[in-house]
Coordinates of C-alpha atoms and ligand atoms in Angstrom, one line a residue:
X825 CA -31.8 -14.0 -200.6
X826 CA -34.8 -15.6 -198.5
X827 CA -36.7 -18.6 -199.8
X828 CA -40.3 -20.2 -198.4
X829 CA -42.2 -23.1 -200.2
X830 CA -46.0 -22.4 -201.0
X831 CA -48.2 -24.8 -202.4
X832 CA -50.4 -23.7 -204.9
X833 CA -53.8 -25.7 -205.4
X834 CA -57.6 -25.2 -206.5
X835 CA -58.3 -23.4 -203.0
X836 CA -55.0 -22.0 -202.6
X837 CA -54.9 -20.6 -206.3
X838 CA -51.9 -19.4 -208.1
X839 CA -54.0 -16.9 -209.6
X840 CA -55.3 -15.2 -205.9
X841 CA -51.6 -15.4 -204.9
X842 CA -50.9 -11.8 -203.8
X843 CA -47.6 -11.3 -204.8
X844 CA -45.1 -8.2 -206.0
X845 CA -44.5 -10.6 -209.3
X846 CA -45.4 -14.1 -210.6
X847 CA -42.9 -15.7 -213.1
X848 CA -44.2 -18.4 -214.7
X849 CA -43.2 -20.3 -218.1
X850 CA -44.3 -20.3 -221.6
X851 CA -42.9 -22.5 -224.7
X852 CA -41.2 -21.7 -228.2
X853 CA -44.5 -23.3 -229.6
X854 CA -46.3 -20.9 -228.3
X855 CA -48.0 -23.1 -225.6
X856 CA -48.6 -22.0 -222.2
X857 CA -47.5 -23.9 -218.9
X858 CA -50.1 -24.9 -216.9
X859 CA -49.6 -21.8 -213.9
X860 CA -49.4 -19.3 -217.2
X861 CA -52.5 -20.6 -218.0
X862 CA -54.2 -20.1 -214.4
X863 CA -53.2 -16.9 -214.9
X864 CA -54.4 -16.3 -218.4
X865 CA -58.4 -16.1 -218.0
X866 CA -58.4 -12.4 -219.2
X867 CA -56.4 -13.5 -222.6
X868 CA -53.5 -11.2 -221.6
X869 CA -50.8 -13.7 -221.7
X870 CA -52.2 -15.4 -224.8
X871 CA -52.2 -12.0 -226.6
X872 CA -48.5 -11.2 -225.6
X873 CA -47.8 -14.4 -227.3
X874 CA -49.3 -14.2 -230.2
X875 CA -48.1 -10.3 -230.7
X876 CA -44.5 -11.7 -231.3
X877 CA -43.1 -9.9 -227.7
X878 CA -41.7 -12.8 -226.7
X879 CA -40.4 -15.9 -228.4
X880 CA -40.7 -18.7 -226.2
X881 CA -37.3 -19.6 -226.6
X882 CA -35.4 -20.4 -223.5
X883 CA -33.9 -17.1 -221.3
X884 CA -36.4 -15.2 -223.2
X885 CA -38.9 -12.7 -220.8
X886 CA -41.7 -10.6 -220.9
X887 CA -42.9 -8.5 -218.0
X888 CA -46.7 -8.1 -217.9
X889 CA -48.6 -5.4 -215.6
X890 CA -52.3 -5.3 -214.4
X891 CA -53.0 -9.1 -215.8
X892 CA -56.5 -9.3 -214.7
X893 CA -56.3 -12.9 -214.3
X894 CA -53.5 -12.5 -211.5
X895 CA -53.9 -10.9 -208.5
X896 CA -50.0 -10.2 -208.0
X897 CA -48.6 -7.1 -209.4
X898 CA -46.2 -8.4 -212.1
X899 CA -46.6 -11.6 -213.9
X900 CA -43.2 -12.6 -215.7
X901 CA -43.8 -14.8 -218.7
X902 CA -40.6 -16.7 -218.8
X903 CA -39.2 -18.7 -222.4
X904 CA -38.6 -22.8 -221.6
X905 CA -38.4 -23.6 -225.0
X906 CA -39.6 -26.7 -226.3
X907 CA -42.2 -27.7 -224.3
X908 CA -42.4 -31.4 -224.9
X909 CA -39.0 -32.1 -222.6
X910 CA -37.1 -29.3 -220.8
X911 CA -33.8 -29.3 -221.2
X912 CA -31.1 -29.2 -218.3
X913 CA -29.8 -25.9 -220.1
X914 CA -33.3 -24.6 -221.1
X915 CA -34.0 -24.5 -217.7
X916 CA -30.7 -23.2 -216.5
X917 CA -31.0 -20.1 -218.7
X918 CA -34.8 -19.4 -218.1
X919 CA -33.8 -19.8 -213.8
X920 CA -30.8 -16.8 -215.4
X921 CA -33.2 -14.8 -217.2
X922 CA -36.0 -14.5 -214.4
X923 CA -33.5 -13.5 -212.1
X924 CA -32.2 -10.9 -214.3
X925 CA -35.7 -9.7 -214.8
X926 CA -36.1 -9.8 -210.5
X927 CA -33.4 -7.7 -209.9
X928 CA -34.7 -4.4 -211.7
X929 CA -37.7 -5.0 -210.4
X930 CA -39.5 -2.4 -208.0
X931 CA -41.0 -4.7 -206.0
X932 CA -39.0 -7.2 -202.8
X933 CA -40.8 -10.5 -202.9
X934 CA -41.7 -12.8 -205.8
X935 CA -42.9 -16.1 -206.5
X936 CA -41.3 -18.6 -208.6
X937 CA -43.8 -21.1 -210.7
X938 CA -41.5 -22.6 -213.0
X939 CA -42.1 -26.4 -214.0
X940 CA -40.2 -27.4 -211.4
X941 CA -40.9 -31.6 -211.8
X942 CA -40.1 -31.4 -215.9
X943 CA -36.8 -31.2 -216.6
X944 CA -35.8 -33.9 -218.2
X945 CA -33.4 -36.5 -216.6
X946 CA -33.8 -34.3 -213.3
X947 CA -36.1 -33.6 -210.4
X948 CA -37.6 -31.4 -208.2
X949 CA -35.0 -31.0 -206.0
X950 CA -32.3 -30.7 -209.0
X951 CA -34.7 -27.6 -210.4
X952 CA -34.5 -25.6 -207.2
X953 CA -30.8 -26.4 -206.5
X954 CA -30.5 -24.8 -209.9
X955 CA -32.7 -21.4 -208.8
X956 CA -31.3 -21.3 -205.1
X957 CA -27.5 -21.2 -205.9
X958 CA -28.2 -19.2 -209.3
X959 CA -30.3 -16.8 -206.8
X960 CA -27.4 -16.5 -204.0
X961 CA -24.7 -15.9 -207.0
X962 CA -26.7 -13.3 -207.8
X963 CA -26.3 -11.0 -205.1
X964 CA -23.2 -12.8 -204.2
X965 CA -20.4 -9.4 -203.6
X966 CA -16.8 -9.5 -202.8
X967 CA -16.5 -6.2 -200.9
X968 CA -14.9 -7.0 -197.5
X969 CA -11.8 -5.6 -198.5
X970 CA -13.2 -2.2 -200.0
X971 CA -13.9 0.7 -198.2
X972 CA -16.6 1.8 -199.9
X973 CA -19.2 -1.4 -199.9
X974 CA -20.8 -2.4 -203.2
X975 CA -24.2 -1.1 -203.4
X976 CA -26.9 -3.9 -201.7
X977 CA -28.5 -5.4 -204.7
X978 CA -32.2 -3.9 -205.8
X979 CA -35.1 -6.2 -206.5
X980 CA -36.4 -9.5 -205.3
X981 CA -34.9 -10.3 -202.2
X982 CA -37.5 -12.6 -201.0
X983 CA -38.6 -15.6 -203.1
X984 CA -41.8 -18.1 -202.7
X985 CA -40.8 -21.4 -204.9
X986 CA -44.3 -22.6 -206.4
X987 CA -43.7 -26.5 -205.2
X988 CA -45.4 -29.1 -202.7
X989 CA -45.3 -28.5 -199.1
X990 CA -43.5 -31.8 -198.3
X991 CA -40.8 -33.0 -196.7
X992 CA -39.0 -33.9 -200.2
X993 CA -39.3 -30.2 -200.7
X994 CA -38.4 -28.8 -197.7
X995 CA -35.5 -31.1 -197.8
X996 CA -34.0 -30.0 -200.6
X997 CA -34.2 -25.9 -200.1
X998 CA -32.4 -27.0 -196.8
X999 CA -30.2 -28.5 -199.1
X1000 CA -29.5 -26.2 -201.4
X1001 CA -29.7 -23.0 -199.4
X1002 CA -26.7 -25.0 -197.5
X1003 CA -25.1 -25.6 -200.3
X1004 CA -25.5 -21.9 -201.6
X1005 CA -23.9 -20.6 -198.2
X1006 CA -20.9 -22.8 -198.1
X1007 CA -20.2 -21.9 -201.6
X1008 CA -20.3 -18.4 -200.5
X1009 CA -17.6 -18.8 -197.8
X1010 CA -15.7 -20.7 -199.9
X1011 CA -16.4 -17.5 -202.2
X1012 CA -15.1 -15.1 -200.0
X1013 CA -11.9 -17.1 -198.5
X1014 CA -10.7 -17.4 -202.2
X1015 CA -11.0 -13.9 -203.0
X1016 CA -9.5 -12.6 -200.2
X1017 CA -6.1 -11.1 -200.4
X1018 CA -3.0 -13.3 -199.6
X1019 CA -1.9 -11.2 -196.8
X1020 CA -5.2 -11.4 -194.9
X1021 CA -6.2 -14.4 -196.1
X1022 CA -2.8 -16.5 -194.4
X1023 CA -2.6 -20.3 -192.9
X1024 CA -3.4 -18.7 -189.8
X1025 CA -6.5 -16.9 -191.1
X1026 CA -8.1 -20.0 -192.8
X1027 CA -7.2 -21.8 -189.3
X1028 CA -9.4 -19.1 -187.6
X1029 CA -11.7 -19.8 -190.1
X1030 CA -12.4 -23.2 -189.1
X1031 CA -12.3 -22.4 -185.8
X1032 CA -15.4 -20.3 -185.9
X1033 CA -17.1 -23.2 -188.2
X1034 CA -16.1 -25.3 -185.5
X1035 CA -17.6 -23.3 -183.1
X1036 CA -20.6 -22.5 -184.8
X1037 CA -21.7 -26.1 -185.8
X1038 CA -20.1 -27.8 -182.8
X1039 CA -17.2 -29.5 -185.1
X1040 CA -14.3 -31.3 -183.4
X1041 CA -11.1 -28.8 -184.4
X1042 CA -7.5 -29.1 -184.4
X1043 CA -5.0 -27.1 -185.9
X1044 CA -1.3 -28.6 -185.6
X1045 CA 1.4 -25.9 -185.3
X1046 CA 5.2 -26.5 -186.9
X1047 CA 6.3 -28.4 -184.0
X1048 CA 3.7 -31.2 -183.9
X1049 CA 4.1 -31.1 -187.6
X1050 CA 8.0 -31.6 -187.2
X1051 CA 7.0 -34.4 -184.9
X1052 CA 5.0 -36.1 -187.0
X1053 CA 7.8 -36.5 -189.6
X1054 CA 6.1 -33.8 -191.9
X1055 CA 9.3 -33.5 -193.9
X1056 CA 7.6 -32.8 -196.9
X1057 CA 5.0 -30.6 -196.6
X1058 CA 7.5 -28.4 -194.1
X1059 CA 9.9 -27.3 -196.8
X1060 CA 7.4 -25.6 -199.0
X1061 CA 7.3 -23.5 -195.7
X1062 CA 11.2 -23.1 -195.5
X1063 CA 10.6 -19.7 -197.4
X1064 CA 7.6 -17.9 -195.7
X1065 CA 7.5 -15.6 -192.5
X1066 CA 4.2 -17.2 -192.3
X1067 CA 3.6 -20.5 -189.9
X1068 CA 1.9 -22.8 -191.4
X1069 CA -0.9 -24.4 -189.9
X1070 CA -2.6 -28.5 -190.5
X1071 CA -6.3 -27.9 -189.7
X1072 CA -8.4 -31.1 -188.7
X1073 CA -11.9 -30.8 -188.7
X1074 CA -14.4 -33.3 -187.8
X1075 CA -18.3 -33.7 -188.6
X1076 CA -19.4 -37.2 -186.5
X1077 CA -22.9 -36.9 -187.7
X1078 CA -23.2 -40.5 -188.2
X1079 CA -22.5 -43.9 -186.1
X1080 CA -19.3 -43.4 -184.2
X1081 CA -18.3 -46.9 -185.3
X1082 CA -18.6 -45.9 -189.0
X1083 CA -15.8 -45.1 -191.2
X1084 CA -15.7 -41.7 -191.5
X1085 CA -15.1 -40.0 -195.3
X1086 CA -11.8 -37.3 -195.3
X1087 CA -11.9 -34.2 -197.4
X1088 CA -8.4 -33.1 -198.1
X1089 CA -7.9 -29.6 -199.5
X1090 CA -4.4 -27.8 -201.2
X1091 CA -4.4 -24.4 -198.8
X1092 CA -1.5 -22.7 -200.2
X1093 CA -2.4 -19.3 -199.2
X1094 CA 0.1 -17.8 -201.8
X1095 CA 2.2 -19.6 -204.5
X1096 CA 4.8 -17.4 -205.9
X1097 CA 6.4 -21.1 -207.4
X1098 CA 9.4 -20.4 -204.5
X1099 CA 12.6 -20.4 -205.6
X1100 CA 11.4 -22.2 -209.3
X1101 CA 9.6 -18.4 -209.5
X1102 CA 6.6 -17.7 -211.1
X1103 CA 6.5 -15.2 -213.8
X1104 CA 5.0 -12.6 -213.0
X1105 CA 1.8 -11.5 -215.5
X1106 CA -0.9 -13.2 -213.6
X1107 CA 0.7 -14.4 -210.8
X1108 CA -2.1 -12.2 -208.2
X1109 CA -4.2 -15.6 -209.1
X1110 CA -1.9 -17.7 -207.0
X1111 CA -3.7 -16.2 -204.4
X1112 CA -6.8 -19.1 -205.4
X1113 CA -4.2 -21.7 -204.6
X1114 CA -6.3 -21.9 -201.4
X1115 CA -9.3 -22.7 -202.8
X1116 CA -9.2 -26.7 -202.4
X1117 CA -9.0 -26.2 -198.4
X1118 CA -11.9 -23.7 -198.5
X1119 CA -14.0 -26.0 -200.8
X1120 CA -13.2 -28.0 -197.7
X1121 CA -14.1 -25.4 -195.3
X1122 CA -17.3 -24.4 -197.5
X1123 CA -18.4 -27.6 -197.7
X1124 CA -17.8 -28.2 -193.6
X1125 CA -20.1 -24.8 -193.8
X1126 CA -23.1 -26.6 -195.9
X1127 CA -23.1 -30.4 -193.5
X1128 CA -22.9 -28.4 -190.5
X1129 CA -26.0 -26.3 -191.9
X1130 CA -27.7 -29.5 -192.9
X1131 CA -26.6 -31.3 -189.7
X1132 CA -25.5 -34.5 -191.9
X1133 CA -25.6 -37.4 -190.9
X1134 CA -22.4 -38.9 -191.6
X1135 CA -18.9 -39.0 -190.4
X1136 CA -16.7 -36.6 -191.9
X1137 CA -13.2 -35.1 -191.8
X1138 CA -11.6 -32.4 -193.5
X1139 CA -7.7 -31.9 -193.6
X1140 CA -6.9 -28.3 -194.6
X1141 CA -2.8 -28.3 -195.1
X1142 CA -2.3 -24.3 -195.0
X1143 CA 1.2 -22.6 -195.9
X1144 CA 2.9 -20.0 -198.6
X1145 CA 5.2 -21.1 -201.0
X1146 CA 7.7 -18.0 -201.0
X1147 CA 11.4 -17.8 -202.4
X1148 CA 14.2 -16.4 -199.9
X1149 CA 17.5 -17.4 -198.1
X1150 CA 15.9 -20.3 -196.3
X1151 CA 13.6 -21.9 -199.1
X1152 CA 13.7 -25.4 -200.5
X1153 CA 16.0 -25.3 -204.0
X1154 CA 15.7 -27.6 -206.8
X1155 CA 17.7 -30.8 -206.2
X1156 CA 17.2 -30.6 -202.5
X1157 CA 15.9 -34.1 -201.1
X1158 CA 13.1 -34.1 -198.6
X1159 CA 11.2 -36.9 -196.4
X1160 CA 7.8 -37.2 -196.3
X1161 CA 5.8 -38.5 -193.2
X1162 CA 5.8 -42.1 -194.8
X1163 CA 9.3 -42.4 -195.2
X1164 CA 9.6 -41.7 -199.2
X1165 CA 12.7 -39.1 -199.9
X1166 CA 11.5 -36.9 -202.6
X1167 CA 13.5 -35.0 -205.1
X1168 CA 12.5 -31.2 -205.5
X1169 CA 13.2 -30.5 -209.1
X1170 CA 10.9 -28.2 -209.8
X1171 CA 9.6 -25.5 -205.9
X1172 CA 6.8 -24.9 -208.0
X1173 CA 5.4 -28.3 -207.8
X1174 CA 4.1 -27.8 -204.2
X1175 CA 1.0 -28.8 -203.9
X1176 CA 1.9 -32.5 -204.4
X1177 CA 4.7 -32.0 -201.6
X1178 CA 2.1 -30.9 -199.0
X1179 CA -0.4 -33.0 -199.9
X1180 CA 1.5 -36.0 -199.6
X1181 CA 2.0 -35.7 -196.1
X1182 CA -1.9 -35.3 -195.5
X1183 CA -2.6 -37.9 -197.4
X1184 CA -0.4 -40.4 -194.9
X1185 CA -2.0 -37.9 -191.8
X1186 CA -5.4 -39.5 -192.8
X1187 CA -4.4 -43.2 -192.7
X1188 CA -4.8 -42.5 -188.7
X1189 CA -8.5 -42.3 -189.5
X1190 CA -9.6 -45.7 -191.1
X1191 CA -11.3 -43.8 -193.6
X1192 CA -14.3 -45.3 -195.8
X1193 CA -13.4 -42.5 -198.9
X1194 CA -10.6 -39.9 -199.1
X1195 CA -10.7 -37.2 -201.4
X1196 CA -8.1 -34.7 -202.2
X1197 CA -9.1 -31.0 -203.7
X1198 CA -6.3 -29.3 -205.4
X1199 CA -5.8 -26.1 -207.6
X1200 CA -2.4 -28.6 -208.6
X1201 CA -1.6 -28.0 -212.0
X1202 CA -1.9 -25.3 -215.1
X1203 CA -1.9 -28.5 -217.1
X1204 CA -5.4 -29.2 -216.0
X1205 CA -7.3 -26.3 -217.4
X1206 CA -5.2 -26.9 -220.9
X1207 CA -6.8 -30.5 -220.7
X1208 CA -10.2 -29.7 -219.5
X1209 CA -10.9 -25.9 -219.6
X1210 CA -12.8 -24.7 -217.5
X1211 CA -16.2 -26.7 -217.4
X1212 CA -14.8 -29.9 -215.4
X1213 CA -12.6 -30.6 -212.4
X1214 CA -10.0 -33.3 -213.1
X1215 CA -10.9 -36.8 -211.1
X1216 CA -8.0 -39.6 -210.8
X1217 CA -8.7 -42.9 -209.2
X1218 CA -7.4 -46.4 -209.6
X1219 CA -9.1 -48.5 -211.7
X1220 CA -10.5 -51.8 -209.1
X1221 CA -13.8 -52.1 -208.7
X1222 CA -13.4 -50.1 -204.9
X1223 CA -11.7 -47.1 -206.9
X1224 CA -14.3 -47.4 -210.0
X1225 CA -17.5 -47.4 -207.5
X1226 CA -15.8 -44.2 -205.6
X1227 CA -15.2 -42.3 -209.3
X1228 CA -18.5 -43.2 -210.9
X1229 CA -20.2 -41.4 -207.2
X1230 CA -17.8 -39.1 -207.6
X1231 CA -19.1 -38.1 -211.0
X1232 CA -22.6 -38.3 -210.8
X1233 CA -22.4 -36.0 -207.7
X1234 CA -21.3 -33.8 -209.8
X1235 CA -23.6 -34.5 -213.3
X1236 CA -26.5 -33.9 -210.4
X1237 CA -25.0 -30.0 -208.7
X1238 CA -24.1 -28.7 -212.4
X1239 CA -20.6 -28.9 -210.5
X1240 CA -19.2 -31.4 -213.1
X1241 CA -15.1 -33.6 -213.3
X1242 CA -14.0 -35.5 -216.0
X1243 CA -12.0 -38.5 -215.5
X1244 CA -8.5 -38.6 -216.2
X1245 CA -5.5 -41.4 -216.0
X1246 CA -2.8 -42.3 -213.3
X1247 CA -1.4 -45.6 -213.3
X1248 CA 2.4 -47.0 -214.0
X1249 CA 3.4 -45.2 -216.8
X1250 CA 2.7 -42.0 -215.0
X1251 CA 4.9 -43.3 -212.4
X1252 CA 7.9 -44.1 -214.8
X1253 CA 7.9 -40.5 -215.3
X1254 CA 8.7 -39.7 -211.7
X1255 CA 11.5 -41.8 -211.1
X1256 CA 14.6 -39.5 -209.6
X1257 CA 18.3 -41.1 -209.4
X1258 CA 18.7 -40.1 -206.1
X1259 CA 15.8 -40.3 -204.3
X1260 CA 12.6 -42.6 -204.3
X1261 CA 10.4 -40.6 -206.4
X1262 CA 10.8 -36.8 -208.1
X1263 CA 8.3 -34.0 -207.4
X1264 CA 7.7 -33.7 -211.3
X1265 CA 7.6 -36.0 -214.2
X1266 CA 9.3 -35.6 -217.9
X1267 CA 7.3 -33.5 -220.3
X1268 CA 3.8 -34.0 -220.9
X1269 CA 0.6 -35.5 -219.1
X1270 CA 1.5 -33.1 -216.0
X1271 CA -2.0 -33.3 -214.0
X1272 CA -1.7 -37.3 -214.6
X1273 CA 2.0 -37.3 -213.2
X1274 CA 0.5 -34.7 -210.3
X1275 CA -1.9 -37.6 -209.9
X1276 CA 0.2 -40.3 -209.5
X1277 CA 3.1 -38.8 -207.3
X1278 CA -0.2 -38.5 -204.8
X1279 CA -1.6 -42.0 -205.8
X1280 CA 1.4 -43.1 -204.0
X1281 CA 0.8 -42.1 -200.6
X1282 CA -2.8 -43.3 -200.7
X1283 CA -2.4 -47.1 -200.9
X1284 CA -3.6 -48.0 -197.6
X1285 CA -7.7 -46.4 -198.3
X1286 CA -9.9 -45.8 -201.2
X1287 CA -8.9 -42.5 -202.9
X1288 CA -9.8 -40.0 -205.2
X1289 CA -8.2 -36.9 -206.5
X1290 CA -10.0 -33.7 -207.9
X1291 CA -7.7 -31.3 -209.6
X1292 CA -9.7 -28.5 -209.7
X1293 CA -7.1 -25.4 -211.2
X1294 CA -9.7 -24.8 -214.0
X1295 CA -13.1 -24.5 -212.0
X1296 CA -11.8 -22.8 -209.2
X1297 CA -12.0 -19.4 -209.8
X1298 CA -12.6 -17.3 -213.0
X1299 CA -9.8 -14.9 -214.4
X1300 CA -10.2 -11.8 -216.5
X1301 CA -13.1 -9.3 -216.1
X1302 CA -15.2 -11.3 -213.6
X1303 CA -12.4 -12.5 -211.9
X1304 CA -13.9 -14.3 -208.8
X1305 CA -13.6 -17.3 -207.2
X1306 CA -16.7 -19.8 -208.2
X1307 CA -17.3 -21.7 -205.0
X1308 CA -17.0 -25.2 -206.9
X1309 CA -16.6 -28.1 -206.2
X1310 CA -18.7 -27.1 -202.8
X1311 CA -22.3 -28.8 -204.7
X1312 CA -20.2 -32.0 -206.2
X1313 CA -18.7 -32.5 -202.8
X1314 CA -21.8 -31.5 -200.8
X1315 CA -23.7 -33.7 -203.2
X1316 CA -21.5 -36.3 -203.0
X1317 CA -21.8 -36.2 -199.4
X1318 CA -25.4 -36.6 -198.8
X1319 CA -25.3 -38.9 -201.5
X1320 CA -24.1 -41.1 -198.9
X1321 CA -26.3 -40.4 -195.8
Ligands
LIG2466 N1 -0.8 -23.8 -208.2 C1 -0.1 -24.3 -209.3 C2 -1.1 -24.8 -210.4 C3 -1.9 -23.7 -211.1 C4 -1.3 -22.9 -212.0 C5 -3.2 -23.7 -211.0 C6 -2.0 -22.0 -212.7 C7 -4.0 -22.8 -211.7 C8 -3.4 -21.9 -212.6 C9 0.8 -25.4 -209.0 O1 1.4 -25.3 -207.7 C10 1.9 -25.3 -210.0 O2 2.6 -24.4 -210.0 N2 2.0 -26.4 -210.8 C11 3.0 -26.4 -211.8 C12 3.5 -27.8 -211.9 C13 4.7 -28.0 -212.8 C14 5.9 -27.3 -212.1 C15 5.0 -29.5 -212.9 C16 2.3 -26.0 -213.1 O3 1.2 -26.3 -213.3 O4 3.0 -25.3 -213.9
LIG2467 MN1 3.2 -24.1 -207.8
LIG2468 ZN1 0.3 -24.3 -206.3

């Protein structure tokens, strides 16, 4: 999908735009938007109002031919409902409903005149992040692993926003069309299969980002890992044929002297639980228990596209999880890279186990912010669904500043996370009698005891940890990976530029 900025003025008008089709909005009320009006001089649109073709009502559409008023085409009238304040989700679903109405559409290019500046509690840029990722999900296919490719998309494939020609502007398509791409990579790794999609593969992965956008790599093989002390996150490993891989990427788009932020993502390419097994119904899905390290990956995609400038690193820790002769059992005691045993009771509680061991990697770094992505625990989506990522923090005013950026990153990409506890009586549940600190905790309040088992390998920086299990990827019929949290964290990001 290609996007271009036009500005539309009393010279330059709307209504001599030549154009394949012109969506503009109209309200529940039956009032028109200021561009439906500029387009309305023949009566047309008034008249389709007034016949009772359209309601106004947000998502609603009517397509219009030979409007004598407009010199495009197609004009698209396009529900907003009430037109006195635009709501986040009005908006939302009328972005949906145009392009719907684009893509069985005979014509390529279209321009978009929605009212971009009145959405209430949001801007300019927030409307066309909303229409450049909906846009890009649109044609968005997973087909790499088909034989016969998905048929390319009909309709629109080039778009004209209706919106100033200024740098604000410009700025934020950059922004969101970045945004749109890494989530689409992050897309793709997520979807692939677990037996092309490996450690080795996502390492090759960032690699190429490396390459392309002139990133510092490294990619630590099982020796440098054993010599780091890596105890931990090396006997998830025990059971795989696979060798895992620690990926370091780093983005120094800002003052070398300043702190940089570290994105640590969960890559376990494959989680059959190991030798705590999985049962089996579902368990294709535990191919997404990747999908942390490519939100980490994606999101390396969408700085590198926007060339930000900030300091950042991103930790992928890539392995399988896999039962056999050679894999961790329950009761076995491991050491992690800081020197606290741990107490397997449960193979299946992973992601905490390699995660622990990047969290003390990025000490090294001085950071300003780490956070953590994880699809860690099933408990999350029974908490929160699948509408918000879990966020854990402490609770100073250091942890409470990092959580409330945190947050509003994601209120402002529709990418939202709902805060959730840690703290002492979390860690209560995850004393062990034999070794400083189990891998699970007693019943209940699993994502919290998830949280706080990491919480303790983060003392040294500011921290935060998003459990994202529920928002990762979608089961059932659309089964698909979603590409979040690329906007929170991409948000986040530029947030602090
Ligand atoms: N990758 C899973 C978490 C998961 C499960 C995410 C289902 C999304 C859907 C994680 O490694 C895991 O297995 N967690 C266990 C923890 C338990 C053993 C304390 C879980 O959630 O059951
Ligand atoms: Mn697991
Ligand atoms: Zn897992």
């Amino acid at each position: 999908m290609d996007f271009s900025i036009k500005a539309f003025d009393t010279k330059n008008t709307i209504a001599a735009a030549k154009s394949g089709c012109i969506a503009v909005a109209v309200f529940e009320n039956k009032k028109l938007s200021q561009e439906a009006k500029a387009l309305d001089k023949g009566g047309e649109i008034t008249a389709a109002l007034k016949s009772g073709d359209l309601s106004g009502k947000a998502g609603s559409t009517l397509l219009l031919r030979d409007v004598s008023g407009a010199a495009a085409s197609r004009v698209l009238l396009v529900g907003m409902g009430s037109d006195d304040a635009v709501s986040e989700k009005s908006f939302a679903s009328a972005v949906g409903a145009t392009l719907k109405a684009f893509a069985s559409l005979g014509c390529q290019d279209a321009i978009i005149a929605l009212p971009l500046a009145d959405v209430k509690e949001r801007d300019a840029a927030w409307a066309m992040r909303t229409i450049v990722i909906a846009a890009h999900e649109s044609v968005f296919r997973t087909d790499t692993q088909k034989s016969k490719k998905d048929p390319a998309p009909a309709g629109v494939h080039k778009i004209t926003l209706a919106a100033a020609a200024n740098t604000e502007s410009k700025t934020a398509l950059a922004q969101a069309t970045a945004i749109a791409n890494g989530m689409n990579l992050t897309k793709e790794l997520g979807n692939l299969s677990a037996n092309v999609c490996t450690p080795t593969y996502l390492a090759n992965t960032a690699k190429k980002l490396a390459k392309e956008f002139k990133f510092e790599v490294e990619v630590l093989e099982r020796k440098q890992l054993e010599a780091l002390k890596m105890g931990s996150f090396l006997s998830v490993t025990n059971g795989s044929e696979e060798p895992p891989k620690f990926i370091v990427l780093k983005h120094m788009g800002g003052k070398a002297k300043d702190a940089p932020v570290v994105l640590v993502g969960k890559g376990i390419t494959f989680d059959t639980g190991g030798i705590s097994i999985k049962a089996g119904p579902g368990m294709d899905e535990m191919k997404y228990d990747m999908c942390g390290a490519a939100s980490v990956l994606g999101t390396f995609r969408a700085i590198g596209e926007m060339g930000l400038k900030l300091n950042v690193i991103g930790i992928v820790a890539a392995c399988e999880n896999m039962p056999s002769g050679r894999a961790t059992k329950p009761g076995d005691i491991v050491t992690s890279m800081n020197g606290l045993t741990i107490e397997v009771l449960n193979t299946d509680a992973e992601g905490r186990l390699i995660l622990c061991d990047a969290l003390t990697y990025a000490e090294r770094f001085n950071p300003a912010a780490v956070v953590d992505i994880a699809t860690l625990t099933g408990a999350c989506i029974v908490a929160l669904g699948h509408h918000n990522s879990g966020l854990f923090t402490r609770t100073d005013a250091a942890h409470e500043k990092l959580a409330a950026e945190l947050l509003d990153a994601g209120q402002n990409a529709s990418d939202t996370a709902w805060r959730l506890p840690i703290g002492e009586l979390y860690n209560e549940q995850l004393k062990s009698n034999f070794a400083d600190l189990a891998n699970i905790g007693t019943p209940g309040g699993a994502s919290c005891t998830a949280a706080a088992f990491l919480e303790n390998f983060t003392r040294k920086y500011t921290w935060a940890h998003l459990d994202i299990a529920g928002t990762a990827w979608k089961s059932g019929g659309a089964k698909g990976a979603t590409g979040r949290p690329v906007p929170l964290l991409a948000t986040f990001l530029i947030n602090r530029t």
